Coordinates of C-alpha atoms in Angstrom, one line a residue:
M1 CA -0.1 0.0 -0.1
D2 CA 1.5 3.4 -1.0
K3 CA 2.3 5.8 1.7
K4 CA 0.7 9.3 1.8
P5 CA 3.2 12.1 1.0
E6 CA 4.5 13.7 4.1
K7 CA 2.9 16.8 4.8
L8 CA 5.2 20.1 4.7
V9 CA 4.2 22.1 7.6
P10 CA 6.1 23.9 10.4
E11 CA 5.8 23.0 14.0
V12 CA 4.1 26.2 15.1
R13 CA 1.7 28.3 12.8
F14 CA -0.6 31.3 13.0
K15 CA -4.1 30.7 13.7
G16 CA -6.3 29.8 10.8
F17 CA -3.5 28.7 8.5
T18 CA -3.6 24.8 7.4
D19 CA -2.4 24.6 3.9
D20 CA 0.8 22.7 3.1
W21 CA 4.0 24.5 2.3
E22 CA 5.8 24.0 -1.0
Q23 CA 9.4 24.0 -2.0
R24 CA 10.8 26.4 -4.8
E25 CA 14.3 27.0 -5.9
L26 CA 15.6 30.7 -5.4
G27 CA 15.9 30.8 -9.1
D28 CA 12.4 30.6 -9.7
I29 CA 11.4 33.1 -7.2
T30 CA 14.0 35.9 -7.2
N31 CA 16.3 37.9 -9.6
Y32 CA 19.7 39.1 -9.0
I33 CA 22.3 41.7 -9.8
K34 CA 26.0 41.3 -9.1
G35 CA 27.8 44.3 -7.3
Y36 CA 30.2 46.6 -9.3
A37 CA 34.0 47.0 -9.0
F38 CA 34.1 50.5 -7.9
K39 CA 37.6 51.8 -7.8
S40 CA 39.1 52.9 -4.5
A41 CA 40.2 56.2 -6.2
S42 CA 36.4 57.2 -6.3
Y43 CA 36.0 56.6 -2.4
Q44 CA 35.3 59.6 -0.1
A45 CA 35.6 59.7 3.7
K46 CA 32.2 61.6 3.9
G47 CA 29.1 61.8 1.8
N48 CA 25.5 60.7 1.1
V49 CA 26.0 57.8 -1.0
L50 CA 27.2 54.8 1.2
L51 CA 29.3 51.8 -0.6
I52 CA 28.2 48.5 0.8
R53 CA 31.1 46.1 0.8
A54 CA 31.5 42.5 1.9
S55 CA 33.5 43.6 4.9
D56 CA 30.7 46.0 6.0
L57 CA 28.0 43.3 6.9
S58 CA 27.2 42.7 10.5
S59 CA 24.5 40.7 12.1
G60 CA 22.0 41.0 9.3
T61 CA 21.9 44.7 9.1
L62 CA 23.7 47.7 7.9
A63 CA 22.8 49.9 10.9
F64 CA 26.4 49.8 12.6
L65 CA 29.0 49.9 9.9
P66 CA 32.7 50.0 11.3
D67 CA 34.4 51.8 8.5
K68 CA 32.2 53.6 6.1
K69 CA 33.2 54.4 2.7
Y70 CA 31.2 57.0 0.4
L71 CA 30.9 57.7 -3.4
P72 CA 30.1 60.8 -5.2
S73 CA 26.4 61.7 -5.4
Q74 CA 26.5 61.6 -9.2
F75 CA 27.2 57.8 -8.9
L76 CA 23.6 57.2 -8.0
E77 CA 22.4 58.1 -11.5
T78 CA 25.3 56.4 -13.4
F79 CA 25.3 53.2 -11.4
K80 CA 21.5 53.1 -10.5
R81 CA 21.5 49.3 -11.5
Y82 CA 23.3 48.8 -8.3
K83 CA 21.5 50.7 -6.0
L84 CA 19.9 48.9 -3.1
N85 CA 16.2 49.3 -2.1
Q86 CA 14.3 48.5 1.0
G87 CA 13.4 44.7 1.0
D88 CA 16.4 43.6 -1.0
I89 CA 18.7 40.6 0.2
V90 CA 22.3 41.0 -0.3
I91 CA 24.5 37.9 -0.2
T92 CA 28.3 37.7 -0.1
T93 CA 29.8 35.6 -2.9
V94 CA 33.3 35.7 -1.8
G95 CA 34.6 35.6 1.8
S96 CA 35.9 33.2 4.6
K97 CA 34.5 29.7 5.2
S98 CA 30.7 29.5 5.6
T99 CA 30.7 30.2 9.4
M100 CA 28.1 32.9 8.9
K101 CA 30.4 35.5 10.5
S102 CA 30.3 38.9 8.9
S103 CA 33.0 38.1 6.4
A104 CA 31.7 34.6 5.5
V105 CA 30.7 33.5 2.0
G106 CA 27.0 33.2 1.5
R107 CA 26.2 35.5 4.5
P108 CA 22.8 37.1 3.9
I109 CA 21.6 40.5 5.1
Y110 CA 18.4 42.3 4.7
I111 CA 18.0 45.9 3.5
N112 CA 15.6 47.7 5.9
S113 CA 16.2 51.4 4.6
N114 CA 15.7 53.4 1.3
K115 CA 19.0 55.2 2.1
P116 CA 21.3 55.7 -1.0
Y117 CA 23.4 52.6 -0.9
L118 CA 25.4 51.2 -3.7
L119 CA 26.5 47.4 -4.2
N120 CA 30.2 46.6 -4.3
Q121 CA 31.9 43.6 -6.0
N122 CA 31.9 40.1 -4.2
L123 CA 28.0 40.8 -3.2
V124 CA 24.9 40.0 -5.1
K125 CA 21.5 41.8 -4.7
I126 CA 18.6 39.5 -4.7
T127 CA 15.0 40.8 -5.4
V128 CA 12.1 38.4 -4.6
N129 CA 9.0 38.3 -6.6
D130 CA 6.1 40.5 -5.7
S131 CA 4.1 37.5 -4.2
I132 CA 6.7 36.7 -1.6
N133 CA 7.6 38.4 1.4
S134 CA 11.0 39.3 1.3
F135 CA 11.8 39.5 5.0
Y136 CA 10.1 36.0 5.4
L137 CA 12.6 34.7 2.7
Y138 CA 15.6 36.4 4.4
N139 CA 14.9 34.7 7.7
Q140 CA 14.9 31.1 6.0
L141 CA 18.4 31.9 4.8
L142 CA 19.5 32.3 8.4
K143 CA 18.7 28.8 9.2
S144 CA 21.2 26.0 9.4
K145 CA 19.6 24.3 6.5
Y146 CA 20.8 27.1 4.3
K147 CA 24.3 27.4 6.1
Y148 CA 24.9 23.7 5.2
F149 CA 23.8 24.2 1.6
V150 CA 26.4 27.0 1.3
S151 CA 29.1 24.8 2.6
T152 CA 28.2 22.2 -0.1
I153 CA 28.6 24.7 -3.1
E154 CA 31.5 26.8 -1.8
R155 CA 34.9 26.7 -3.6
G156 CA 38.3 28.0 -2.9
N157 CA 41.1 27.3 -0.4
A158 CA 41.5 27.4 3.4
N159 CA 41.8 31.1 3.4
Q160 CA 38.9 32.2 1.0
A161 CA 35.9 30.7 -0.4
N162 CA 33.4 31.7 -3.2
I163 CA 30.0 30.7 -4.4
T164 CA 28.5 31.1 -7.9
I165 CA 24.8 32.4 -8.6
H166 CA 24.4 29.2 -10.7
D167 CA 24.7 27.0 -7.8
L168 CA 23.1 29.3 -5.1
W169 CA 20.0 29.5 -7.3
K170 CA 19.4 25.9 -6.7
Y171 CA 18.7 26.3 -2.9
K172 CA 15.0 25.3 -2.2
A173 CA 13.0 27.6 0.1
F174 CA 9.7 26.7 1.5
L175 CA 6.9 29.0 0.6
T176 CA 3.2 29.2 2.0
S177 CA 0.4 31.6 1.3
E178 CA 1.3 35.2 0.9
L179 CA -0.8 36.2 3.9
E180 CA 1.1 33.6 6.2
E181 CA 4.4 34.8 4.9
K182 CA 3.5 38.4 5.6
Q183 CA 2.5 37.6 9.2
I184 CA 5.6 35.5 9.8
G185 CA 7.8 38.3 8.2
H186 CA 6.1 41.1 10.2
L187 CA 6.6 39.3 13.5
L188 CA 10.5 38.5 12.7
L189 CA 10.8 42.1 11.6
K190 CA 9.4 43.6 14.9
L191 CA 11.8 41.3 16.8
N192 CA 14.8 42.4 14.8
Q193 CA 13.7 46.1 15.5
L194 CA 13.8 45.2 19.1
F195 CA 17.1 43.7 18.9
Y196 CA 18.8 46.6 17.4
L197 CA 17.1 49.0 19.7
Q198 CA 18.8 47.0 22.3
Q199 CA 22.1 46.9 20.7
R200 CA 22.0 50.8 20.5
K201 CA 21.2 51.1 24.0
L202 CA 24.0 48.7 25.0
E203 CA 26.3 50.8 22.8
Q204 CA 25.3 53.8 24.7
L205 CA 25.7 52.4 28.0
N206 CA 29.2 51.3 27.0
L207 CA 30.1 54.8 26.1
L208 CA 28.4 56.2 29.5
Q209 CA 30.6 53.7 31.4
K210 CA 33.7 54.9 29.4
Y211 CA 32.9 58.6 30.1
V212 CA 32.2 58.1 33.7
K213 CA 35.6 56.4 34.3
E214 CA 37.5 59.0 32.4
K215 CA 36.0 61.8 34.4
T216 CA 36.3 60.1 37.8
L217 CA 39.6 58.5 37.7
P218 CA 42.9 60.5 38.0
S219 CA 45.3 60.7 35.0
Q220 CA 49.0 61.5 34.8
K221 CA 49.0 62.6 38.5
K222 CA 46.0 65.1 37.8
L223 CA 42.9 65.0 40.0
P224 CA 40.0 63.8 38.3
K225 CA 37.4 66.1 36.6
L226 CA 34.4 64.9 38.7
R227 CA 34.6 64.5 42.3
F228 CA 32.1 63.3 44.9
L229 CA 33.8 64.6 48.0
N230 CA 36.2 67.6 48.7
T231 CA 38.7 65.1 50.7
P232 CA 42.2 65.2 49.3
Y233 CA 43.8 62.5 47.1
N234 CA 46.8 61.1 48.9
T235 CA 50.0 60.0 47.0
Y236 CA 51.3 56.5 47.9
K237 CA 54.2 54.5 46.4
F238 CA 53.0 51.1 45.0
S239 CA 55.1 49.5 47.6
E240 CA 52.9 51.2 50.3
L241 CA 49.7 50.0 48.9
F242 CA 50.7 46.5 47.7
K243 CA 53.0 43.6 48.7
K244 CA 54.3 41.1 46.3
S245 CA 52.9 37.6 47.2
T246 CA 55.1 34.6 47.2
K247 CA 52.5 32.2 48.8
K248 CA 52.1 29.0 46.7
N249 CA 49.3 26.5 46.6
D250 CA 49.9 23.9 49.2
G251 CA 47.9 21.2 47.0
Q252 CA 44.6 21.6 48.7
I253 CA 43.1 23.8 46.2
L254 CA 41.1 21.9 43.6
Q255 CA 41.0 22.4 39.9
N256 CA 37.4 24.3 39.9
H257 CA 39.4 26.9 42.0
V258 CA 41.7 27.9 39.2
I259 CA 41.0 31.5 38.2
S260 CA 41.4 32.9 34.5
V261 CA 42.9 36.2 35.2
A262 CA 42.1 37.7 31.6
S263 CA 38.3 37.2 32.0
M264 CA 38.4 37.0 36.0
R265 CA 36.2 33.8 35.9
W266 CA 36.7 30.3 37.2
G267 CA 39.0 28.2 34.7
K268 CA 40.6 24.9 34.6
L269 CA 44.1 23.5 34.9
P270 CA 45.8 21.9 31.6
K271 CA 44.7 18.3 31.4
S272 CA 48.3 17.2 31.7
S273 CA 48.7 18.9 35.2
S274 CA 50.0 16.8 38.0
E275 CA 49.7 17.5 41.8
A276 CA 53.3 18.8 41.9
Y277 CA 52.5 21.2 39.1
M278 CA 49.5 22.5 40.8
K279 CA 51.7 23.5 43.7
T280 CA 53.5 26.0 41.5
Y281 CA 50.2 28.0 41.4
F282 CA 50.0 31.2 43.4
I283 CA 47.3 31.8 45.8
F284 CA 45.1 34.4 44.5
N285 CA 42.6 35.6 47.2
K286 CA 39.7 38.0 46.7
G287 CA 41.0 41.5 46.9
D288 CA 44.4 40.6 45.6
I289 CA 45.7 42.1 42.3
A290 CA 47.6 40.3 39.5
Y291 CA 49.6 41.6 36.6
E292 CA 48.9 40.2 33.2
G293 CA 51.7 41.1 30.6
N294 CA 49.7 40.7 27.3
R295 CA 49.9 43.8 25.3
S296 CA 47.0 44.9 23.3
K297 CA 45.4 48.2 21.7
R298 CA 43.7 48.8 25.0
Y299 CA 46.7 48.0 27.2
S300 CA 50.1 49.3 26.0
F301 CA 52.2 47.7 28.8
G302 CA 50.0 44.9 30.1
R303 CA 47.6 45.5 33.1
F304 CA 46.7 44.8 36.6
V305 CA 43.5 42.8 37.3
A306 CA 41.7 42.8 40.8
N307 CA 40.1 39.7 42.0
D308 CA 36.6 40.2 43.0
L309 CA 35.7 36.7 42.2
G310 CA 37.0 34.7 45.1
N311 CA 39.9 32.8 46.7
G312 CA 41.7 30.6 44.3
I313 CA 45.0 29.9 42.5
V314 CA 46.7 31.3 39.2
S315 CA 49.5 30.3 37.1
H316 CA 52.9 31.1 38.3
V317 CA 53.4 33.4 35.1
F318 CA 51.5 36.0 36.8
S319 CA 52.8 38.4 39.5
V320 CA 50.4 38.3 42.5
F321 CA 50.1 41.3 45.0
N322 CA 48.3 41.6 48.3
S323 CA 46.6 44.8 49.3
K324 CA 48.2 46.7 52.1
I325 CA 45.2 49.2 53.0
N326 CA 41.4 48.5 53.1
F327 CA 40.5 49.2 49.5
N328 CA 36.7 49.4 48.2
L329 CA 37.0 46.3 45.9
E330 CA 34.7 47.7 43.2
F331 CA 36.8 50.9 43.2
L332 CA 40.1 49.0 43.1
K333 CA 39.0 46.8 40.3
N334 CA 38.3 49.7 38.1
Y335 CA 41.2 51.9 39.4
I336 CA 43.9 49.3 39.0
N337 CA 42.6 48.2 35.6
S338 CA 42.5 51.4 34.0
E339 CA 45.0 52.4 31.4
Q340 CA 44.4 56.1 32.0
V341 CA 45.6 55.5 35.6
M342 CA 48.4 52.9 35.1
R343 CA 49.8 53.4 31.8
D344 CA 52.7 55.7 32.9
P345 CA 53.5 53.6 36.2
L346 CA 53.6 50.5 33.9
R347 CA 55.6 52.1 31.1
M348 CA 58.3 53.0 33.8
S349 CA 58.4 49.7 35.2
T350 CA 58.1 47.0 32.4
S351 CA 60.4 45.3 29.8
R352 CA 59.2 44.0 26.6
T353 CA 59.7 40.7 25.1
T354 CA 58.3 39.5 21.6
M355 CA 54.7 38.8 22.9
M356 CA 54.6 40.0 26.5
T357 CA 55.7 42.8 28.9
N358 CA 57.4 41.6 32.0
L359 CA 56.9 43.5 35.3
V360 CA 60.2 44.7 37.0
L361 CA 59.5 44.4 40.7
K362 CA 62.0 47.1 42.0
D363 CA 60.6 49.5 39.4
I364 CA 56.9 49.2 39.9
A365 CA 57.6 49.3 43.8
K366 CA 58.7 53.0 43.5
Q367 CA 55.9 54.2 41.2
T368 CA 53.3 56.7 42.8
L369 CA 49.6 56.4 42.7
M370 CA 47.0 58.9 43.8
I371 CA 44.2 57.4 45.9
P372 CA 41.0 59.1 47.1
S373 CA 39.8 58.7 50.8
K374 CA 37.9 55.4 51.6
N375 CA 34.5 57.3 51.7
E376 CA 35.0 58.5 48.2
Q377 CA 36.1 55.3 47.0
D378 CA 32.8 53.7 48.4
L379 CA 31.0 56.4 46.4
L380 CA 32.9 55.7 43.3
G381 CA 32.6 51.9 43.8
S382 CA 28.8 52.2 43.9
L383 CA 28.8 54.3 40.7
Y384 CA 30.9 51.8 38.8
K385 CA 28.9 48.9 40.1
I386 CA 25.6 50.6 38.9
T387 CA 26.8 51.3 35.3
Q388 CA 28.3 47.7 35.0
S389 CA 25.0 46.2 36.3
M390 CA 23.1 48.2 33.6
I391 CA 25.4 46.9 31.1
E392 CA 25.1 43.3 32.2
L393 CA 21.3 43.5 32.3
N394 CA 21.2 44.8 28.9
E395 CA 23.5 42.2 27.5
K396 CA 21.4 39.7 29.1
Q397 CA 18.1 41.0 27.4
Q398 CA 20.0 41.3 24.1
Q399 CA 20.8 37.5 24.6
E400 CA 17.4 36.6 25.4
L401 CA 16.0 38.2 22.1
I402 CA 18.9 36.2 20.3
Y403 CA 17.4 33.0 21.8
L404 CA 13.8 34.1 21.1
K405 CA 14.6 34.5 17.5
K406 CA 16.4 31.2 17.2
Y407 CA 13.4 29.6 18.7
L408 CA 11.1 31.3 16.3
L409 CA 13.2 30.2 13.4
Q410 CA 13.2 26.6 14.5
K411 CA 9.6 26.7 15.0
L412 CA 7.9 28.9 12.2
F413 CA 10.0 27.3 9.4
I414 CA 10.4 23.8 8.1

């Protein structure tokens, strides 16, 4: 007895829709235009016509471009074929392997604006047929099924991959009624708008936190511009504030008490670590500080990190110091980790190797630091904690929106 064909329906549907879905190849339901190779000599630092490049793509939107390039206004008429319109879908045809990161080949983005954009090379503009909701189709291209399909058609080498329109056109999308597509697309569009509003809020909070620290922390032996109290800042030598710790692990601290200094989180020992090797680790208690010598754009001479996590151990490659005075821990965490505060003291007391900076103990001991009264530390610590808590709360809310979007993509599509 012949089996009945399996019905093509998603797990969750809007009320009133019962029809089966159908599969159609992209080539049957869309049209495309390849981007143009605009010459770099035409680029402008400012302007109205924004050039969209493969490197500009971020999280399915063009709302937050890192390095904008503009073209002369007259290019809009000359190259109007390459103008992007609201509802277009843009896909990268050259990039890294299909990880779906911003530079990955096959990465789709949705144009949610009628601003003057022109399409650069290594990108393709896809316009859907009038009967199909473009945001509905775009969200299908975010699913793992599409990502897997791209991985099967990409060509190239370990560093760069490419796909052809001929191959991409064979991808099969699921279609339903025009009304159901519109409702699904509308729901996901509203969710996207919430996400990017949340992202913008988070960026503003990070800017606020940066501003607060810049104005309330001393710089180059100058008092901060914003003060809570009129009590004086006192100047101390580093050796008057901190004492180098030599206390090693006695073997009683377990692996789940290893601290990752870079992220100030609980970490793990290397798998090959023996009991004897664990005893080479330093005790790193709450309120201690440790020096990490990795150089970066943010930290020119390495940095100090205060332990606000708990009592644990750290690798012997770190220099650990105990506090000699009663610091407010939240203040200390932000103060000692500040490049604004510590750049000059570390510049005068570190030596460079190929990848790291080494702390010279006799030099750091004589560096001077300006410290506010304990009462002002408490007030500053509360301020820093409030701004950080606001950032963490909004990061959590943003992550919840990501989880909700992922859930809806799984349930609303086949």
